[in-house]
mmCIF file of C-alpha atoms in Angstrom:
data_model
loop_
_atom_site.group_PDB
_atom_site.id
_atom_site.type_symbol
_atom_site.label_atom_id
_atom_site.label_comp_id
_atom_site.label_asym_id
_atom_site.label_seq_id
_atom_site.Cartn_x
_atom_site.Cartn_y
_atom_site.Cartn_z
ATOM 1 C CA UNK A 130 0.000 0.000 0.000
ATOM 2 C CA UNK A 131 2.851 2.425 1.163
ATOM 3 C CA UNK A 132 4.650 1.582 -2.626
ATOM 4 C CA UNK A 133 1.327 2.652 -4.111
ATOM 5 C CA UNK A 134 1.093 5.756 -2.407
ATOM 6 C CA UNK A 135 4.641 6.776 -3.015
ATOM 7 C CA UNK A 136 4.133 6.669 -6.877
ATOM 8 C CA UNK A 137 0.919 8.313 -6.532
ATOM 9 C CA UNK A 138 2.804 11.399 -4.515
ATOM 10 C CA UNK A 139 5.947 11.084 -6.755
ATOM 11 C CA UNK A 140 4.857 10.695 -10.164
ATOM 12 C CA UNK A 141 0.522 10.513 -10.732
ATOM 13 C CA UNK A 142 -1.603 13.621 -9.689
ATOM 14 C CA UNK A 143 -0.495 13.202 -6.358
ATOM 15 C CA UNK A 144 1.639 16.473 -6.287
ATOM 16 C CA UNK A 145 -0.561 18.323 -8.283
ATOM 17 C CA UNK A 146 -3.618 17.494 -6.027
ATOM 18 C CA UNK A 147 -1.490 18.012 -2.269
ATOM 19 C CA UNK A 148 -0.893 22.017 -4.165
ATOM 20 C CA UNK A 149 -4.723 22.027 -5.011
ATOM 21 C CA UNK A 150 -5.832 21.248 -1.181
ATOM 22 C CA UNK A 151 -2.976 23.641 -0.254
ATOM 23 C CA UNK A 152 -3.035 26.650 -2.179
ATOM 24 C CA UNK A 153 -6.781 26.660 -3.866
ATOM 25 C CA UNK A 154 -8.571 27.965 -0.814
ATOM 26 C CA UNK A 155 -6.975 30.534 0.142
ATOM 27 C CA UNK A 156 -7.731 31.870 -3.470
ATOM 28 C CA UNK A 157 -10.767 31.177 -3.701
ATOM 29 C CA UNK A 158 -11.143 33.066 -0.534
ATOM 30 C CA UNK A 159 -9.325 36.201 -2.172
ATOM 31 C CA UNK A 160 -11.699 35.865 -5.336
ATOM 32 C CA UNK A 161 -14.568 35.723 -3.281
ATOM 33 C CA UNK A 162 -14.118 39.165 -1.781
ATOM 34 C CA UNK A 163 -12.837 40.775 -4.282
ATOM 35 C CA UNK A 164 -15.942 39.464 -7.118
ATOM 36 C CA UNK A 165 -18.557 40.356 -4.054
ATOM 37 C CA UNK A 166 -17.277 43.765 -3.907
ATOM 38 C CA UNK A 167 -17.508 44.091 -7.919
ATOM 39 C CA UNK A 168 -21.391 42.705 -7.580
ATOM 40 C CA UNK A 169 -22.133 45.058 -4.818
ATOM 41 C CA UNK A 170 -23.231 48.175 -7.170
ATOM 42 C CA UNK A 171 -25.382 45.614 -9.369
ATOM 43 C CA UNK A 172 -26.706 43.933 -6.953
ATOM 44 C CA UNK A 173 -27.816 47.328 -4.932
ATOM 45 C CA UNK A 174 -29.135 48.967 -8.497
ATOM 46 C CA UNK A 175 -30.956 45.616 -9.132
ATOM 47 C CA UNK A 176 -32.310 45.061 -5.548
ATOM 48 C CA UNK A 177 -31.062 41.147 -6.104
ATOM 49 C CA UNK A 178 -28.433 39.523 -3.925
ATOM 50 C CA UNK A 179 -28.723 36.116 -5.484
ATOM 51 C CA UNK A 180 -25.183 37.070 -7.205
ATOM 52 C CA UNK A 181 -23.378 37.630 -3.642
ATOM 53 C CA UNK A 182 -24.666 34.371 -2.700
ATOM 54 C CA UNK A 183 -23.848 32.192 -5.528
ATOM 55 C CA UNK A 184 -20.494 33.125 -5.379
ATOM 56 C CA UNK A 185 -19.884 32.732 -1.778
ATOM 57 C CA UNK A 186 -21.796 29.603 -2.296
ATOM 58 C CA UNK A 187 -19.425 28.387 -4.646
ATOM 59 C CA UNK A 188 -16.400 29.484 -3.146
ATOM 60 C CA UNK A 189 -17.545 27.386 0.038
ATOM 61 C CA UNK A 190 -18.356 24.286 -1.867
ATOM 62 C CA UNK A 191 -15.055 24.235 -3.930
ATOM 63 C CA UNK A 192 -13.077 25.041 -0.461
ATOM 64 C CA UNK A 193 -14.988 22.408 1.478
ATOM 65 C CA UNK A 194 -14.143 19.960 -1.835
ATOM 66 C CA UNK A 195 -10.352 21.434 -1.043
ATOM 67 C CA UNK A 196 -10.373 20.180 2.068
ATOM 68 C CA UNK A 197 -11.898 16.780 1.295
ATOM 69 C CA UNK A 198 -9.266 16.404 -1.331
ATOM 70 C CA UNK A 199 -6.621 16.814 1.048
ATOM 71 C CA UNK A 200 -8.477 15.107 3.611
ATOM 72 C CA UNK A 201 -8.009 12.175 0.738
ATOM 73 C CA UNK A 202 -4.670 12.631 0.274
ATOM 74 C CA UNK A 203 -3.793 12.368 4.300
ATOM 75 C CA UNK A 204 -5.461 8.973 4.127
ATOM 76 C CA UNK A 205 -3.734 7.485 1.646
ATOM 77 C CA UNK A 206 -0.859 8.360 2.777
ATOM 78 C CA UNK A 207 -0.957 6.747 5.786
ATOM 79 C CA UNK A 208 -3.614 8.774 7.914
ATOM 80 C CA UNK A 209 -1.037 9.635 10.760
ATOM 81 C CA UNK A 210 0.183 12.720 12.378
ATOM 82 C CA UNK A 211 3.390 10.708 13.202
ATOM 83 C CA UNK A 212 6.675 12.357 11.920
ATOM 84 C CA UNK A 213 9.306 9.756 10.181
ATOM 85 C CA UNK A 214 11.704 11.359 8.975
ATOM 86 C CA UNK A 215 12.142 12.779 5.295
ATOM 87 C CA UNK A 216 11.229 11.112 2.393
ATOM 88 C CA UNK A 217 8.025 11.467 -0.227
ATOM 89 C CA UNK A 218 4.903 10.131 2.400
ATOM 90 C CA UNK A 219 6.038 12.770 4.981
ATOM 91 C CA UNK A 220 6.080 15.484 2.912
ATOM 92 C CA UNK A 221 2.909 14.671 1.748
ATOM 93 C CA UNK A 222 1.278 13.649 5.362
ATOM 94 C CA UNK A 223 2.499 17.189 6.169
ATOM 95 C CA UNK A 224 1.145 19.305 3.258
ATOM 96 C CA UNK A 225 -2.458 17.168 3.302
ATOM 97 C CA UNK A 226 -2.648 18.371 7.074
ATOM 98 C CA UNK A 227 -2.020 21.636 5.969
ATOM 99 C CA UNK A 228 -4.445 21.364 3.404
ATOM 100 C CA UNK A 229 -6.965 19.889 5.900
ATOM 101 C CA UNK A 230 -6.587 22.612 8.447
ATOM 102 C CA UNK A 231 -6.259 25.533 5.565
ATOM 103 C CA UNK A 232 -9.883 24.406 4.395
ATOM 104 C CA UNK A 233 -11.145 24.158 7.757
ATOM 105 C CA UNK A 234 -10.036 27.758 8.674
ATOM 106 C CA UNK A 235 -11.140 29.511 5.633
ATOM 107 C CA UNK A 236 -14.159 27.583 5.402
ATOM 108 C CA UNK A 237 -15.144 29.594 8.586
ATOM 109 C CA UNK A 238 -13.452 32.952 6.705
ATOM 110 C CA UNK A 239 -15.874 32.105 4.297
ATOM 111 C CA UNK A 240 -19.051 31.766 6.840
ATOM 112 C CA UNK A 241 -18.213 34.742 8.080
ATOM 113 C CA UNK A 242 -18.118 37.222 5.417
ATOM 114 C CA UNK A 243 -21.136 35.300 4.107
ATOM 115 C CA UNK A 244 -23.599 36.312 7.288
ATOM 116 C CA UNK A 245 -23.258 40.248 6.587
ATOM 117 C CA UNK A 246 -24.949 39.553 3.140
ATOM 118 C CA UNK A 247 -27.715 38.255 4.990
ATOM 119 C CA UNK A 248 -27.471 41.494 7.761
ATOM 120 C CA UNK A 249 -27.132 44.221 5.606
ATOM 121 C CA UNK A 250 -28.743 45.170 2.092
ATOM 122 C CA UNK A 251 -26.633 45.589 -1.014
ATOM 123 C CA UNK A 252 -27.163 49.656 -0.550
ATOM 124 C CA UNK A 253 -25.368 50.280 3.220
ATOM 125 C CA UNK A 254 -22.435 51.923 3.130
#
């Protein structure tokens, strides 16, 4: 099982995906604020907020999916916390945690600049 995992980290997807659950999130984070402040004038002229919430809705889902990827990637590489040493299964037990706790903590980002959508109308200032 571990030989199957250390191709998958060294040579299949498995580096691409450990970046994905890494560095995705935190973008998707970044987009979502800045493409909710662009919709903020339509969706005040329009009296709609369905655009604000589709994209934090997406945002969330594709962060949550993040996190389940790396979750993934933790558990098939080994599922531990335990540190061995260097090598390829490590380095990827160590950047799928990241991933895992990056998702978890921007997933709540993400919850929270959601709610003032709900608060506040598209036309405070």
């Amino acid at each position: 099982m571990e030989d199957e995992a250390v191709k998958e980290f060294k040579e299949g997807a498995g580096p691409w995906s450990l970046w994905v659950g890494v560095l995705v999130p935190p973008l998707a984070m970044l987009i979502q604020l800045q493409v909710n402040y662009s919709l903020v004038y339509w969706a005040c002229g329009t009296t709609h907020t369905w655009g604000l919430h589709l994209v934090s809705l997406l945002t969330l889902a594709l962060t949550v999916a993040c996190g389940l990827l790396a979750l993934r990637n933790w558990r098939l590489a080994g599922g531990e916390t335990d540190d061995e040493g260097a090598g390829v299964i490590p380095r990827s037990r160590f950047m799928a945690l990241v991933g895992i706790m990056e998702s978890a903590l921007i997933t709540l980002v993400l919850i929270a600049q959601w709610i003032p959508i709900f608060v506040y109308g598209a036309c405070q200032r």
